[in-house]
Amino acid sequence: MPENVNYYHITPLVNDLERFFNKYRLLAVESKELGIKLETKDLATFKPFPNKIYVMGSLKLSRNRKAKGILIRKEGKPVLNYSVASLWEFERSPDRIERSKVIVDYTISPKEAIPKEYGNLFTDDFMLWEGFSGMGKGGGRPAVFEGKPLVLPSLIRITPDELEKEFLCRNLGGIWTPKHKASAENRITRLQTFGNTFFPMMSRQYFPISWGSWESFRLEGEKYPALEDAVEPNV
């Protein structure tokens, strides 16, 4: 892997614990810091595990391959803080289709300092963190998660009752903030409602992630995007 290139692996997710919707579709993914703006034609949506209650957005690949998440290739020094916005569409019935947007603020948070300036892989997929733990000093689960349950950066439906109980609407623009300090478990800092919708908010989350090696990522095989499938910055 070239030493002046870093890779950023993101896995847009939707958790539908109550199986409220019948169909899900990832419509767009954008990150100003990473320089990407992907549209519907670039993306695919699927269930990585049929027996689970979440769906994942990914790159749309040829040969009917499904890859877990989106891989971004970016030259230069590592970007240690960046945000990713994902726009989703949900179908309850043919005449009941809604949209929501989730924004996740990422912070690279290794156990130790990143040992080299270039050639790293950053991922929010905790399944890869354990593989990273033996590949370098800083790999593995970020320190903030030690002894705590892992929580994926995902869009989770919040009922109107839960919204009013846990959040406070501070202006007429539908911006809601937690009544209590956001816990390490959810890290939600802001919600925005989009009218009378049943999946009502854009959630903004803080999510510390780990770094690792391209070798560990590659050994996982076709579950993840291949090097040649990486997205180049375009905005």
PDB file of C-alpha atoms in Angstrom:
ATOM      1  CA  MET A   1       0.000   0.000   0.000  1.00  0.00           C
ATOM      2  CA  PRO A   2       1.493   3.391  -0.949  1.00  0.00           C
ATOM      3  CA  GLU A   3       2.760   5.264   2.102  1.00  0.00           C
ATOM      4  CA  ASN A   4       1.167   8.571   1.084  1.00  0.00           C
ATOM      5  CA  VAL A   5      -2.354   7.126   0.995  1.00  0.00           C
ATOM      6  CA  ASN A   6      -4.819   6.519   3.829  1.00  0.00           C
ATOM      7  CA  TYR A   7      -8.075   4.561   3.659  1.00  0.00           C
ATOM      8  CA  TYR A   8     -11.340   5.311   5.463  1.00  0.00           C
ATOM      9  CA  HIS A   9     -13.918   2.538   5.803  1.00  0.00           C
ATOM     10  CA  ILE A  10     -17.465   3.525   6.826  1.00  0.00           C
ATOM     11  CA  THR A  11     -20.508   1.303   7.327  1.00  0.00           C
ATOM     12  CA  PRO A  12     -23.841   3.211   7.160  1.00  0.00           C
ATOM     13  CA  LEU A  13     -26.421   1.280   9.201  1.00  0.00           C
ATOM     14  CA  VAL A  14     -30.106   1.388  10.071  1.00  0.00           C
ATOM     15  CA  ASN A  15     -31.450  -0.478  13.098  1.00  0.00           C
ATOM     16  CA  ASP A  16     -35.164  -1.307  12.896  1.00  0.00           C
ATOM     17  CA  LEU A  17     -35.660  -3.083  16.200  1.00  0.00           C
ATOM     18  CA  GLU A  18     -39.438  -3.224  15.818  1.00  0.00           C
ATOM     19  CA  ARG A  19     -39.291  -4.252  12.133  1.00  0.00           C
ATOM     20  CA  PHE A  20     -41.448  -1.228  11.405  1.00  0.00           C
ATOM     21  CA  PHE A  21     -40.481  -0.877   7.737  1.00  0.00           C
ATOM     22  CA  ASN A  22     -40.617  -3.315   4.836  1.00  0.00           C
ATOM     23  CA  LYS A  23     -37.973  -1.778   2.555  1.00  0.00           C
ATOM     24  CA  TYR A  24     -34.895   0.372   3.077  1.00  0.00           C
ATOM     25  CA  ARG A  25     -32.682   2.227   0.621  1.00  0.00           C
ATOM     26  CA  LEU A  26     -29.537   4.303   1.029  1.00  0.00           C
ATOM     27  CA  LEU A  27     -29.915   7.334  -1.254  1.00  0.00           C
ATOM     28  CA  ALA A  28     -26.772   9.387  -0.660  1.00  0.00           C
ATOM     29  CA  VAL A  29     -23.549   9.570   1.343  1.00  0.00           C
ATOM     30  CA  GLU A  30     -21.458  12.720   1.702  1.00  0.00           C
ATOM     31  CA  SER A  31     -18.374  13.813   3.631  1.00  0.00           C
ATOM     32  CA  LYS A  32     -16.790  17.218   3.057  1.00  0.00           C
ATOM     33  CA  GLU A  33     -13.644  16.348   5.000  1.00  0.00           C
ATOM     34  CA  LEU A  34     -13.062  13.137   3.023  1.00  0.00           C
ATOM     35  CA  GLY A  35     -14.163  14.734  -0.246  1.00  0.00           C
ATOM     36  CA  ILE A  36     -16.904  12.312  -1.308  1.00  0.00           C
ATOM     37  CA  LYS A  37     -20.461  12.745  -2.543  1.00  0.00           C
ATOM     38  CA  LEU A  38     -22.101   9.456  -3.534  1.00  0.00           C
ATOM     39  CA  GLU A  39     -25.556   9.242  -5.130  1.00  0.00           C
ATOM     40  CA  THR A  40     -28.148   6.465  -5.349  1.00  0.00           C
ATOM     41  CA  LYS A  41     -26.560   5.030  -8.507  1.00  0.00           C
ATOM     42  CA  ASP A  42     -23.302   4.485  -6.589  1.00  0.00           C
ATOM     43  CA  LEU A  43     -24.853   2.704  -3.607  1.00  0.00           C
ATOM     44  CA  ALA A  44     -26.478  -0.575  -2.606  1.00  0.00           C
ATOM     45  CA  THR A  45     -28.477  -1.592   0.462  1.00  0.00           C
ATOM     46  CA  PHE A  46     -28.629  -5.107   1.888  1.00  0.00           C
ATOM     47  CA  LYS A  47     -28.813  -7.169   5.067  1.00  0.00           C
ATOM     48  CA  PRO A  48     -25.326  -8.452   5.924  1.00  0.00           C
ATOM     49  CA  PHE A  49     -26.936 -11.097   8.141  1.00  0.00           C
ATOM     50  CA  PRO A  50     -30.474 -12.254   7.158  1.00  0.00           C
ATOM     51  CA  ASN A  51     -31.442 -13.072  10.745  1.00  0.00           C
ATOM     52  CA  LYS A  52     -30.484  -9.634  12.095  1.00  0.00           C
ATOM     53  CA  ILE A  53     -32.620  -6.507  12.339  1.00  0.00           C
ATOM     54  CA  TYR A  54     -30.296  -4.043  10.640  1.00  0.00           C
ATOM     55  CA  VAL A  55     -29.490  -3.139   7.060  1.00  0.00           C
ATOM     56  CA  MET A  56     -26.244  -1.758   5.691  1.00  0.00           C
ATOM     57  CA  GLY A  57     -25.336   0.656   2.944  1.00  0.00           C
ATOM     58  CA  SER A  58     -22.426  -0.155   0.689  1.00  0.00           C
ATOM     59  CA  LEU A  59     -20.745   0.559  -2.600  1.00  0.00           C
ATOM     60  CA  LYS A  60     -22.548  -0.854  -5.609  1.00  0.00           C
ATOM     61  CA  LEU A  61     -20.085  -3.359  -7.029  1.00  0.00           C
ATOM     62  CA  SER A  62     -19.912  -5.281 -10.277  1.00  0.00           C
ATOM     63  CA  ARG A  63     -20.317  -9.036 -10.612  1.00  0.00           C
ATOM     64  CA  ASN A  64     -23.176  -8.977  -8.085  1.00  0.00           C
ATOM     65  CA  ARG A  65     -20.707  -8.762  -5.234  1.00  0.00           C
ATOM     66  CA  LYS A  66     -21.790  -7.324  -1.904  1.00  0.00           C
ATOM     67  CA  ALA A  67     -19.226  -5.487   0.178  1.00  0.00           C
ATOM     68  CA  LYS A  68     -19.629  -4.354   3.764  1.00  0.00           C
ATOM     69  CA  GLY A  69     -19.529  -0.591   3.704  1.00  0.00           C
ATOM     70  CA  ILE A  70     -17.723   2.069   1.696  1.00  0.00           C
ATOM     71  CA  LEU A  71     -13.958   2.387   1.315  1.00  0.00           C
ATOM     72  CA  ILE A  72     -12.465   5.817   0.595  1.00  0.00           C
ATOM     73  CA  ARG A  73      -8.930   6.385  -0.655  1.00  0.00           C
ATOM     74  CA  LYS A  74      -7.404   9.751   0.220  1.00  0.00           C
ATOM     75  CA  GLU A  75      -3.837  10.961  -0.206  1.00  0.00           C
ATOM     76  CA  GLY A  76      -1.984  13.076   2.323  1.00  0.00           C
ATOM     77  CA  LYS A  77      -1.834  13.164   6.094  1.00  0.00           C
ATOM     78  CA  PRO A  78      -4.542  11.294   8.038  1.00  0.00           C
ATOM     79  CA  VAL A  79      -7.826  13.129   8.575  1.00  0.00           C
ATOM     80  CA  LEU A  80      -8.452  12.532  12.283  1.00  0.00           C
ATOM     81  CA  ASN A  81     -11.855  14.249  12.529  1.00  0.00           C
ATOM     82  CA  TYR A  82     -14.550  14.006   9.867  1.00  0.00           C
ATOM     83  CA  SER A  83     -18.313  13.790   9.476  1.00  0.00           C
ATOM     84  CA  VAL A  84     -20.363  11.497   7.239  1.00  0.00           C
ATOM     85  CA  ALA A  85     -23.974  12.261   6.279  1.00  0.00           C
ATOM     86  CA  SER A  86     -26.224   9.452   4.996  1.00  0.00           C
ATOM     87  CA  LEU A  87     -29.704   9.933   3.517  1.00  0.00           C
ATOM     88  CA  TRP A  88     -32.089   6.959   3.843  1.00  0.00           C
ATOM     89  CA  GLU A  89     -35.512   6.095   2.450  1.00  0.00           C
ATOM     90  CA  PHE A  90     -37.955   3.800   4.256  1.00  0.00           C
ATOM     91  CA  GLU A  91     -41.131   2.137   3.010  1.00  0.00           C
ATOM     92  CA  ARG A  92     -43.889   1.108   5.380  1.00  0.00           C
ATOM     93  CA  SER A  93     -46.306   0.523   2.484  1.00  0.00           C
ATOM     94  CA  PRO A  94     -46.371   1.672  -1.172  1.00  0.00           C
ATOM     95  CA  ASP A  95     -48.184   4.858  -0.142  1.00  0.00           C
ATOM     96  CA  ARG A  96     -46.145   5.453   3.003  1.00  0.00           C
ATOM     97  CA  ILE A  97     -42.535   6.296   2.197  1.00  0.00           C
ATOM     98  CA  GLU A  98     -40.358   8.431   4.465  1.00  0.00           C
ATOM     99  CA  ARG A  99     -36.821   9.764   4.519  1.00  0.00           C
ATOM    100  CA  SER A 100     -34.338  10.454   7.300  1.00  0.00           C
ATOM    101  CA  LYS A 101     -30.771  11.641   7.467  1.00  0.00           C
ATOM    102  CA  VAL A 102     -28.059  10.627   9.902  1.00  0.00           C
ATOM    103  CA  ILE A 103     -24.830  12.527  10.511  1.00  0.00           C
ATOM    104  CA  VAL A 104     -21.989  10.839  12.374  1.00  0.00           C
ATOM    105  CA  ASP A 105     -18.982  12.807  13.641  1.00  0.00           C
ATOM    106  CA  TYR A 106     -15.944  10.524  13.647  1.00  0.00           C
ATOM    107  CA  THR A 107     -12.803  10.976  15.740  1.00  0.00           C
ATOM    108  CA  ILE A 108      -9.819   8.687  15.326  1.00  0.00           C
ATOM    109  CA  SER A 109      -9.221   7.414  18.849  1.00  0.00           C
ATOM    110  CA  PRO A 110      -6.521   4.721  19.020  1.00  0.00           C
ATOM    111  CA  LYS A 111      -5.178   3.294  22.256  1.00  0.00           C
ATOM    112  CA  GLU A 112      -1.761   4.711  21.400  1.00  0.00           C
ATOM    113  CA  ALA A 113      -0.459   7.334  19.023  1.00  0.00           C
ATOM    114  CA  ILE A 114      -0.680   6.432  15.341  1.00  0.00           C
ATOM    115  CA  PRO A 115       2.832   5.133  14.666  1.00  0.00           C
ATOM    116  CA  LYS A 116       3.258   6.489  11.147  1.00  0.00           C
ATOM    117  CA  GLU A 117       1.992   9.470   9.275  1.00  0.00           C
ATOM    118  CA  TYR A 118       0.751   7.627   6.190  1.00  0.00           C
ATOM    119  CA  GLY A 119      -0.582   4.258   5.111  1.00  0.00           C
ATOM    120  CA  ASN A 120      -3.282   3.673   7.725  1.00  0.00           C
ATOM    121  CA  LEU A 121      -6.764   2.204   7.491  1.00  0.00           C
ATOM    122  CA  PHE A 122      -9.516   3.717   9.667  1.00  0.00           C
ATOM    123  CA  THR A 123     -12.788   1.852  10.185  1.00  0.00           C
ATOM    124  CA  ASP A 124     -15.988   2.040  12.247  1.00  0.00           C
ATOM    125  CA  ASP A 125     -16.581  -1.712  11.867  1.00  0.00           C
ATOM    126  CA  PHE A 126     -15.893  -3.173  15.309  1.00  0.00           C
ATOM    127  CA  MET A 127     -15.587  -6.653  13.782  1.00  0.00           C
ATOM    128  CA  LEU A 128     -12.297  -5.493  12.282  1.00  0.00           C
ATOM    129  CA  TRP A 129     -10.939  -3.907  15.435  1.00  0.00           C
ATOM    130  CA  GLU A 130     -10.104  -7.231  17.023  1.00  0.00           C
ATOM    131  CA  GLY A 131      -8.203  -8.207  13.898  1.00  0.00           C
ATOM    132  CA  PHE A 132      -6.255  -4.964  14.156  1.00  0.00           C
ATOM    133  CA  SER A 133      -5.227  -5.681  17.735  1.00  0.00           C
ATOM    134  CA  GLY A 134      -2.399  -7.962  16.648  1.00  0.00           C
ATOM    135  CA  MET A 135      -1.300  -5.884  13.666  1.00  0.00           C
ATOM    136  CA  GLY A 136       0.120  -2.799  15.373  1.00  0.00           C
ATOM    137  CA  LYS A 137       0.457  -0.895  18.640  1.00  0.00           C
ATOM    138  CA  GLY A 138      -2.603   1.303  18.247  1.00  0.00           C
ATOM    139  CA  GLY A 139      -5.049  -1.206  16.803  1.00  0.00           C
ATOM    140  CA  GLY A 140      -7.976  -2.825  18.532  1.00  0.00           C
ATOM    141  CA  ARG A 141     -10.962  -1.462  20.400  1.00  0.00           C
ATOM    142  CA  PRO A 142     -10.740   2.303  21.131  1.00  0.00           C
ATOM    143  CA  ALA A 143     -10.029   3.010  24.801  1.00  0.00           C
ATOM    144  CA  VAL A 144     -13.401   4.707  25.308  1.00  0.00           C
ATOM    145  CA  PHE A 145     -15.112   1.351  24.713  1.00  0.00           C
ATOM    146  CA  GLU A 146     -13.021  -0.622  27.194  1.00  0.00           C
ATOM    147  CA  GLY A 147     -15.359  -2.416  29.584  1.00  0.00           C
ATOM    148  CA  LYS A 148     -18.441  -0.974  27.863  1.00  0.00           C
ATOM    149  CA  PRO A 149     -20.838  -2.389  25.284  1.00  0.00           C
ATOM    150  CA  LEU A 150     -20.223  -1.453  21.677  1.00  0.00           C
ATOM    151  CA  VAL A 151     -22.818   0.748  19.998  1.00  0.00           C
ATOM    152  CA  LEU A 152     -22.832   1.051  16.229  1.00  0.00           C
ATOM    153  CA  PRO A 153     -23.192   4.487  14.585  1.00  0.00           C
ATOM    154  CA  SER A 154     -26.667   3.962  13.151  1.00  0.00           C
ATOM    155  CA  LEU A 155     -30.099   5.489  12.624  1.00  0.00           C
ATOM    156  CA  ILE A 156     -32.509   4.173  15.258  1.00  0.00           C
ATOM    157  CA  ARG A 157     -36.226   4.939  15.329  1.00  0.00           C
ATOM    158  CA  ILE A 158     -37.311   7.054  18.282  1.00  0.00           C
ATOM    159  CA  THR A 159     -41.003   7.264  19.105  1.00  0.00           C
ATOM    160  CA  PRO A 160     -42.651  10.674  19.727  1.00  0.00           C
ATOM    161  CA  ASP A 161     -43.003   9.815  23.429  1.00  0.00           C
ATOM    162  CA  GLU A 162     -39.321   8.950  23.711  1.00  0.00           C
ATOM    163  CA  LEU A 163     -38.409  12.100  21.827  1.00  0.00           C
ATOM    164  CA  GLU A 164     -40.312  14.377  24.229  1.00  0.00           C
ATOM    165  CA  LYS A 165     -39.047  12.485  27.277  1.00  0.00           C
ATOM    166  CA  GLU A 166     -35.356  12.481  26.393  1.00  0.00           C
ATOM    167  CA  PHE A 167     -34.959  15.606  24.233  1.00  0.00           C
ATOM    168  CA  LEU A 168     -35.855  19.285  24.277  1.00  0.00           C
ATOM    169  CA  CYS A 169     -36.844  21.286  21.179  1.00  0.00           C
ATOM    170  CA  ARG A 170     -35.012  24.594  21.458  1.00  0.00           C
ATOM    171  CA  ASN A 171     -36.246  26.377  18.332  1.00  0.00           C
ATOM    172  CA  LEU A 172     -38.849  26.306  15.583  1.00  0.00           C
ATOM    173  CA  GLY A 173     -36.551  24.479  13.156  1.00  0.00           C
ATOM    174  CA  GLY A 174     -37.204  21.106  14.724  1.00  0.00           C
ATOM    175  CA  ILE A 175     -33.760  20.915  16.351  1.00  0.00           C
ATOM    176  CA  TRP A 176     -33.780  18.739  19.488  1.00  0.00           C
ATOM    177  CA  THR A 177     -30.980  18.361  22.031  1.00  0.00           C
ATOM    178  CA  PRO A 178     -30.690  15.850  24.906  1.00  0.00           C
ATOM    179  CA  LYS A 179     -32.157  16.981  28.212  1.00  0.00           C
ATOM    180  CA  HIS A 180     -29.301  15.226  29.948  1.00  0.00           C
ATOM    181  CA  LYS A 181     -25.680  14.983  28.960  1.00  0.00           C
ATOM    182  CA  ALA A 182     -25.325  12.439  26.169  1.00  0.00           C
ATOM    183  CA  SER A 183     -24.005   9.164  27.530  1.00  0.00           C
ATOM    184  CA  ALA A 184     -21.039   7.270  26.159  1.00  0.00           C
ATOM    185  CA  GLU A 185     -23.502   4.669  24.917  1.00  0.00           C
ATOM    186  CA  ASN A 186     -25.482   6.813  22.477  1.00  0.00           C
ATOM    187  CA  ARG A 187     -23.373   9.967  22.036  1.00  0.00           C
ATOM    188  CA  ILE A 188     -26.273  11.742  20.299  1.00  0.00           C
ATOM    189  CA  THR A 189     -25.699  15.482  20.378  1.00  0.00           C
ATOM    190  CA  ARG A 190     -28.549  16.687  18.193  1.00  0.00           C
ATOM    191  CA  LEU A 191     -31.725  15.518  16.479  1.00  0.00           C
ATOM    192  CA  GLN A 192     -33.738  17.218  13.769  1.00  0.00           C
ATOM    193  CA  THR A 193     -37.308  16.237  12.981  1.00  0.00           C
ATOM    194  CA  PHE A 194     -38.661  16.283   9.429  1.00  0.00           C
ATOM    195  CA  GLY A 195     -42.356  17.026   9.935  1.00  0.00           C
ATOM    196  CA  ASN A 196     -44.828  14.292  10.867  1.00  0.00           C
ATOM    197  CA  THR A 197     -42.721  11.249  10.122  1.00  0.00           C
ATOM    198  CA  PHE A 198     -42.524   7.904  11.907  1.00  0.00           C
ATOM    199  CA  PHE A 199     -38.741   7.736  11.614  1.00  0.00           C
ATOM    200  CA  PRO A 200     -38.444  11.301  12.624  1.00  0.00           C
ATOM    201  CA  MET A 201     -34.951  12.606  12.957  1.00  0.00           C
ATOM    202  CA  MET A 202     -31.532  13.352  11.678  1.00  0.00           C
ATOM    203  CA  SER A 203     -29.242  12.180  14.439  1.00  0.00           C
ATOM    204  CA  ARG A 204     -25.795  13.598  14.972  1.00  0.00           C
ATOM    205  CA  GLN A 205     -23.476  11.280  16.831  1.00  0.00           C
ATOM    206  CA  TYR A 206     -19.910  11.297  18.068  1.00  0.00           C
ATOM    207  CA  PHE A 207     -18.147   8.046  17.285  1.00  0.00           C
ATOM    208  CA  PRO A 208     -14.530   7.267  18.228  1.00  0.00           C
ATOM    209  CA  ILE A 209     -12.936   4.749  15.874  1.00  0.00           C
ATOM    210  CA  SER A 210      -9.782   2.755  15.546  1.00  0.00           C
ATOM    211  CA  TRP A 211      -6.978   2.434  13.047  1.00  0.00           C
ATOM    212  CA  GLY A 212      -5.357  -0.687  11.703  1.00  0.00           C
ATOM    213  CA  SER A 213      -3.562  -2.170   8.741  1.00  0.00           C
ATOM    214  CA  TRP A 214      -4.658  -2.778   5.198  1.00  0.00           C
ATOM    215  CA  GLU A 215      -3.441  -6.376   5.533  1.00  0.00           C
ATOM    216  CA  SER A 216      -5.994  -7.189   8.238  1.00  0.00           C
ATOM    217  CA  PHE A 217      -8.746  -5.642   6.140  1.00  0.00           C
ATOM    218  CA  ARG A 218      -7.687  -7.526   3.017  1.00  0.00           C
ATOM    219  CA  LEU A 219      -7.615 -10.903   4.764  1.00  0.00           C
ATOM    220  CA  GLU A 220     -11.335 -10.638   5.454  1.00  0.00           C
ATOM    221  CA  GLY A 221     -11.962 -11.328   1.769  1.00  0.00           C
ATOM    222  CA  GLU A 222     -15.036 -10.331  -0.200  1.00  0.00           C
ATOM    223  CA  LYS A 223     -17.044  -9.112   2.777  1.00  0.00           C
ATOM    224  CA  TYR A 224     -15.300  -5.752   2.443  1.00  0.00           C
ATOM    225  CA  PRO A 225     -14.598  -3.511  -0.560  1.00  0.00           C
ATOM    226  CA  ALA A 226     -11.458  -4.436  -2.455  1.00  0.00           C
ATOM    227  CA  LEU A 227      -8.648  -1.938  -2.956  1.00  0.00           C
ATOM    228  CA  GLU A 228      -9.692  -1.337  -6.563  1.00  0.00           C
ATOM    229  CA  ASP A 229     -13.227  -0.475  -5.403  1.00  0.00           C
ATOM    230  CA  ALA A 230     -12.111   2.422  -3.203  1.00  0.00           C
ATOM    231  CA  VAL A 231     -13.845   5.756  -3.815  1.00  0.00           C
ATOM    232  CA  GLU A 232     -11.662   8.698  -4.828  1.00  0.00           C
ATOM    233  CA  PRO A 233     -12.407  12.196  -3.447  1.00  0.00           C
ATOM    234  CA  ASN A 234     -14.603  14.165  -5.853  1.00  0.00           C
ATOM    235  CA  VAL A 235     -15.871  17.231  -3.997  1.00  0.00           C
TER     236      VAL A 235
END
